[in-house]
CSV table of C-alpha atoms in Angstrom, one decimal:
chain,number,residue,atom,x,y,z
A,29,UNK,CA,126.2,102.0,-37.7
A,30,UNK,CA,128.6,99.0,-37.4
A,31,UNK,CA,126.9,95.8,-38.9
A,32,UNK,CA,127.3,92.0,-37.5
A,33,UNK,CA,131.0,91.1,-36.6
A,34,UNK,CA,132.5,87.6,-36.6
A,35,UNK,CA,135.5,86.3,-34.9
A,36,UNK,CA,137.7,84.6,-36.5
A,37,UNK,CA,137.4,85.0,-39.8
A,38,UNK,CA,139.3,81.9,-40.6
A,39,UNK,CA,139.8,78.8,-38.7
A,40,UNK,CA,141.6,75.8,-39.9
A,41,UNK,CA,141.3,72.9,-37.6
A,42,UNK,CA,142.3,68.8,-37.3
A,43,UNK,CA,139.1,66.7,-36.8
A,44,UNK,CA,138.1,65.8,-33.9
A,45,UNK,CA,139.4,69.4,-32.3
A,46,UNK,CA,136.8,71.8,-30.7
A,47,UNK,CA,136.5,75.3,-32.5
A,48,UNK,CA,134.1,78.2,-31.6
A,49,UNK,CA,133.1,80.9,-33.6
A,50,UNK,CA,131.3,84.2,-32.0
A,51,UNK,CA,129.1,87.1,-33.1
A,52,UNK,CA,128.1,90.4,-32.3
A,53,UNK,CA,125.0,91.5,-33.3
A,54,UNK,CA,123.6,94.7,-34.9
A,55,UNK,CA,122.9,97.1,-31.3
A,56,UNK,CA,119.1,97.0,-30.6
A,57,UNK,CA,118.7,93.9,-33.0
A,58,UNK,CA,117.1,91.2,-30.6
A,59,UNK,CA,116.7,88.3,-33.0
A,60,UNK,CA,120.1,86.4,-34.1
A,61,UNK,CA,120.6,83.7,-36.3
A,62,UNK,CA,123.5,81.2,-37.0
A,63,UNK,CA,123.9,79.7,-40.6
A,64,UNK,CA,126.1,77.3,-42.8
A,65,UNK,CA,127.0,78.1,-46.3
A,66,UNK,CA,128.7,75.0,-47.9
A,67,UNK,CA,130.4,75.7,-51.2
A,68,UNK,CA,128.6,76.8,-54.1
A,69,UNK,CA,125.1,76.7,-52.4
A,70,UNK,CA,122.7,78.9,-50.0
A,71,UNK,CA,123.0,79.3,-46.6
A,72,UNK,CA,121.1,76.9,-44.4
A,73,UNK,CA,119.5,78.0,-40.7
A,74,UNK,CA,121.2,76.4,-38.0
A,75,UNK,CA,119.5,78.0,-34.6
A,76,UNK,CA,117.4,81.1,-34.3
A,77,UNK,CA,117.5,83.2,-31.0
A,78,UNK,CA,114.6,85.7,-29.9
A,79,UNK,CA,117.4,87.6,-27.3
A,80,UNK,CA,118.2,84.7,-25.0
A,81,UNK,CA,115.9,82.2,-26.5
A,82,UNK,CA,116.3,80.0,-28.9
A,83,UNK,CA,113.3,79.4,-30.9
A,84,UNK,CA,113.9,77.0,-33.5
A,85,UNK,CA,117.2,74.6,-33.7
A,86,UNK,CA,116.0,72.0,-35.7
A,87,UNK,CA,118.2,72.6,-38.2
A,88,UNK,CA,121.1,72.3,-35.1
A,89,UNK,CA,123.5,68.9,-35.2
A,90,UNK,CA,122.6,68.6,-31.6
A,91,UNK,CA,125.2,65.6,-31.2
A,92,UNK,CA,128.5,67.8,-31.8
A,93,UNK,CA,127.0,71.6,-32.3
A,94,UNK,CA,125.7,73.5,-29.5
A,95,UNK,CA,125.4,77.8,-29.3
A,96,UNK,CA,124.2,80.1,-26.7
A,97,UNK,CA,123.3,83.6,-25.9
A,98,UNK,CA,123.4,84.4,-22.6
A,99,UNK,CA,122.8,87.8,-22.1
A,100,UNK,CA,120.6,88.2,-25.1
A,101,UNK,CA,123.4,90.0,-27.4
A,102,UNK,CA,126.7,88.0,-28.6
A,103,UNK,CA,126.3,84.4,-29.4
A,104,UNK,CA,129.0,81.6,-29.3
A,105,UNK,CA,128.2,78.5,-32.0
A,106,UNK,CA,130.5,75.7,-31.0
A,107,UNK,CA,131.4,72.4,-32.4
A,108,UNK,CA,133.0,69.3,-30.3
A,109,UNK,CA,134.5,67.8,-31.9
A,110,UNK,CA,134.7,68.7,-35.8
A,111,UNK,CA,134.2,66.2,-38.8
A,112,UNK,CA,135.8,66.8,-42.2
A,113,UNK,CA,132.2,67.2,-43.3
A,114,UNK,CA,132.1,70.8,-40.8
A,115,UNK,CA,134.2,72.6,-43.2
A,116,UNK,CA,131.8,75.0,-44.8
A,117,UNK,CA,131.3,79.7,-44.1
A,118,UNK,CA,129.0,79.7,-40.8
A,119,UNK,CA,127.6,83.0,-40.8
A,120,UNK,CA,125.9,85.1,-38.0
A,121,UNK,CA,122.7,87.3,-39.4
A,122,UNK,CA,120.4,89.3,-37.1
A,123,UNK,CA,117.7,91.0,-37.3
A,124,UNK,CA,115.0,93.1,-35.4
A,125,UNK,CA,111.9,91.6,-34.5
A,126,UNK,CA,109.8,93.9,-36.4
A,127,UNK,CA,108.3,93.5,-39.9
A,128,UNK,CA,109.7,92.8,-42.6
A,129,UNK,CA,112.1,91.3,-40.4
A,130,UNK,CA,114.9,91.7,-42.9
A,131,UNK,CA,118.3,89.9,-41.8
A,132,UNK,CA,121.7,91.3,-41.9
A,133,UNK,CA,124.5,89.3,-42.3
A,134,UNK,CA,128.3,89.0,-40.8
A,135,UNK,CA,131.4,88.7,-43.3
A,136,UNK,CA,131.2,84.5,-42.1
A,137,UNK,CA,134.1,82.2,-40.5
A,138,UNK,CA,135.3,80.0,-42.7
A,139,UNK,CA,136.2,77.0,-41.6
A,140,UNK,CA,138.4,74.2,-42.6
A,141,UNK,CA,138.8,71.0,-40.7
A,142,UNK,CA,141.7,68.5,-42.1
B,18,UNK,CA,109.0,71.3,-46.6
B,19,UNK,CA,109.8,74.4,-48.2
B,20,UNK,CA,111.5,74.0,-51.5
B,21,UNK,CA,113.2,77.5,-53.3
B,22,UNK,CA,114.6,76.5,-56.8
B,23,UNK,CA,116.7,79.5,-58.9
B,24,UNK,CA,117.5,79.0,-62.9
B,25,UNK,CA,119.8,79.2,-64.1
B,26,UNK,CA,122.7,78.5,-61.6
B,27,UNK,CA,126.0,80.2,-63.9
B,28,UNK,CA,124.9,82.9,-66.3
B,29,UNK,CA,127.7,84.3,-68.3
B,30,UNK,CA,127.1,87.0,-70.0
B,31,UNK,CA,128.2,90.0,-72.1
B,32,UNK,CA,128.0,94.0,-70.8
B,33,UNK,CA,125.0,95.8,-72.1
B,34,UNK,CA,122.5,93.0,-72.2
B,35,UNK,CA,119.4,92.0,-70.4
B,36,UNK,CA,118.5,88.7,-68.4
B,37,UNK,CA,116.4,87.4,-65.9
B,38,UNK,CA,116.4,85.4,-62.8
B,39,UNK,CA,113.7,82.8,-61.7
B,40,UNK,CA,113.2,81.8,-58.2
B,41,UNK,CA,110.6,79.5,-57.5
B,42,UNK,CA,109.4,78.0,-53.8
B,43,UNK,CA,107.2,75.5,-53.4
B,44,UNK,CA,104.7,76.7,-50.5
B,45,UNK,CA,102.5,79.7,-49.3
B,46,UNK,CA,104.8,82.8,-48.4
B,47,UNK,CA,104.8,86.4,-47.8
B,48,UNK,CA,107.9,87.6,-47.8
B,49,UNK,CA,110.6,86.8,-50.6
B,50,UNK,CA,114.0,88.4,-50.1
B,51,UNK,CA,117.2,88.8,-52.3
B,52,UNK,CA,121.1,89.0,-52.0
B,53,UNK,CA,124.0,89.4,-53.7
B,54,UNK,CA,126.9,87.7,-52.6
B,55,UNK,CA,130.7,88.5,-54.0
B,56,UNK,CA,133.4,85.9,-54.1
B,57,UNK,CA,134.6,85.4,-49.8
B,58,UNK,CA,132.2,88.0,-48.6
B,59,UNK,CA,128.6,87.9,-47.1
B,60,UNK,CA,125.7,88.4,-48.3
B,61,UNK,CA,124.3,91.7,-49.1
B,62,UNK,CA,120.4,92.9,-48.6
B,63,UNK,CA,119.1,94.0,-52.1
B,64,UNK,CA,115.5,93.8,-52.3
B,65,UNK,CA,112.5,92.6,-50.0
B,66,UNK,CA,109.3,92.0,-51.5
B,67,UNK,CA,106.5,91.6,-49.1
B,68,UNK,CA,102.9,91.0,-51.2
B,69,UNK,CA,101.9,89.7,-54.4
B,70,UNK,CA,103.0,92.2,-57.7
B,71,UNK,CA,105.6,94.0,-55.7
B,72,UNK,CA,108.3,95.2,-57.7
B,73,UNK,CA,111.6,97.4,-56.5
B,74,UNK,CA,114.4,98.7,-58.5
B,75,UNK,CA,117.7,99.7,-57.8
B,76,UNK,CA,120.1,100.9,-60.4
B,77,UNK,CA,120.3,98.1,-63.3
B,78,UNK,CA,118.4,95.4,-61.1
B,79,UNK,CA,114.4,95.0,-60.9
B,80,UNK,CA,112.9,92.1,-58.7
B,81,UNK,CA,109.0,91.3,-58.9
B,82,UNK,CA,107.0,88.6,-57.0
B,83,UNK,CA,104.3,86.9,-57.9
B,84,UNK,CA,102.7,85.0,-55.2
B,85,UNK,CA,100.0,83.2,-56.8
B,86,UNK,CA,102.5,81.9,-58.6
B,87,UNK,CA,105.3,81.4,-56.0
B,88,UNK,CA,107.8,82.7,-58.7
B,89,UNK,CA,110.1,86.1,-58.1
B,90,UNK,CA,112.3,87.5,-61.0
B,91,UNK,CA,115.4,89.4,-61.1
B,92,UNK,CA,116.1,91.4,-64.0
B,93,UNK,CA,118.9,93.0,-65.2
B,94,UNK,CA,118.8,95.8,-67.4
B,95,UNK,CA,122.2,96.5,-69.8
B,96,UNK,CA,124.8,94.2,-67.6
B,97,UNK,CA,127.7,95.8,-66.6
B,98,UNK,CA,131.0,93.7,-64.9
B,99,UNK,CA,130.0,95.4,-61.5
B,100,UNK,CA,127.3,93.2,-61.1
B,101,UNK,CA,129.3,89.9,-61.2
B,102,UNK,CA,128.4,88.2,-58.1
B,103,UNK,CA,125.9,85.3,-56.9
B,104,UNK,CA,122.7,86.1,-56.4
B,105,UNK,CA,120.7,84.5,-54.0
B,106,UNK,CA,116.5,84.5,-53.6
B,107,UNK,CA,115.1,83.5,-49.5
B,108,UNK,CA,112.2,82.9,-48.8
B,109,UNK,CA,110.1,82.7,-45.6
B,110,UNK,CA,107.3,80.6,-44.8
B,111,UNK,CA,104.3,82.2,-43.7
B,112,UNK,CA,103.4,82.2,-40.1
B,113,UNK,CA,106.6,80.4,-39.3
B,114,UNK,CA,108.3,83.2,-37.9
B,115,UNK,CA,111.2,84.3,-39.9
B,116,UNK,CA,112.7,81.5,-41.0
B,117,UNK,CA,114.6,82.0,-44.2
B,118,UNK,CA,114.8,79.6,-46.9
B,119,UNK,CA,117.8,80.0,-49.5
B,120,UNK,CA,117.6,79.0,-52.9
B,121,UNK,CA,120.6,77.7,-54.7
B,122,UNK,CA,122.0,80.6,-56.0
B,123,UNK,CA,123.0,82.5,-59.5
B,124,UNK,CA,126.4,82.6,-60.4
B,125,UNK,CA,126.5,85.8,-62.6
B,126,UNK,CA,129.6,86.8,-64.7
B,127,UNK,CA,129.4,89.8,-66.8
B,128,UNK,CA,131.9,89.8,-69.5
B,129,UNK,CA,133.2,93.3,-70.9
């Protein structure tokens, strides 16, 4: 069974450029999450989708981030434009929304803005 | 707000002995999950613990969770260099849906 992919893998940007990052769920997995890994710590939740729905962006720097999911499988997280505080892993999990709802995690962009 | 705290954050230690792990959160929960993470890659599933004085073993690794408590170990049994990594507990508030908490994270180097 393939797992999450992520495209690109690396990205290294000028601030104040656009850069997009996508994902491709797990098949049949209908919940998708986007998160930020800065160095040396956890991940953080940036946006939670329930298919096409997102159910919980709190987390989302609405200002300069936005995502979508339009048909309810791959996702696009995009930031306009980057800061030299952006650069950090963003990683894609997903899940099923079934108990224990246990996440499974992309290989990550990394991202460097200069 | 939720609050997950690991100890220690770098453990260096030699091949063949035993430590332990602490994750603590701060608030109700009912699911407590943990993942290994090597150096540029993603994170890895290893355990999920889903009620109070669950325990699950896999190989040289044993995690418990204690609920009452809010505290989940991770033990490791007679370390070998394989299991160099960063560990990471999440946990997820209860009743707010799958939303995953990560603690800081356990940088764990296992010296022959």
């Amino acid at each position: 069974e393939a797992g999450v992919v992520q495209s690109p893998r690396y990205k290294i940007i000028e601030k104040k450029q656009p850069v997009a990052f996508w994902c491709n769920p797990i098949s049949g997995h209908n919940t998708l999450y986007w998160y930020r890994q800065n160095l040396g710590q956890g991940p953080e939740l940036l946006i939670r989708y329930e298919n096409e729905e997102a159910v919980d962006d709190s987390q989302l720097p609405k200002d300069r981030f936005s995502a979508e999911r339009l048909k309810g499988v791959d996702s696009t997280l995009k930031i306009q434009p980057a800061e030299l505080g952006d650069s950090a892993v963003y990683l894609c999990a997903s899940s099923l929304y079934d108990y224990p709802y246990e996440q499974y995690f992309g290989p990550g962009t990394r991202l460097t803005v200069t | 707000e939720l609050k997950v705290e690991q100890n220690p954050l770098f453990l260096s230690m030699q091949e063949g002995k035993n430590y332990t792990i602490y994750c603590n959160y701060s608030t109700t929960s009912d699911r407590l999950y943990w993942y290994r993470q090597d150096p540029g890659k993603s994170l890895e599933s290893l355990f999920v613990l889903l009620s109070n004085g669950a325990v699950k073993q896999e190989g040289r690794l044993m995690a418990s969770l204690d609920t009452k408590a809010r505290l989940s170990t991770l033990h490791i049994t007679a370390a070998v260099h394989d299991l160099s990594a960063t560990y990471f507990c999440a946990v997820d508030i209860k009743g707010a849906g799958n939303m995953l908490t990560f603690g800081g994270g356990t940088r764990l180097m296992v010296k022959p």
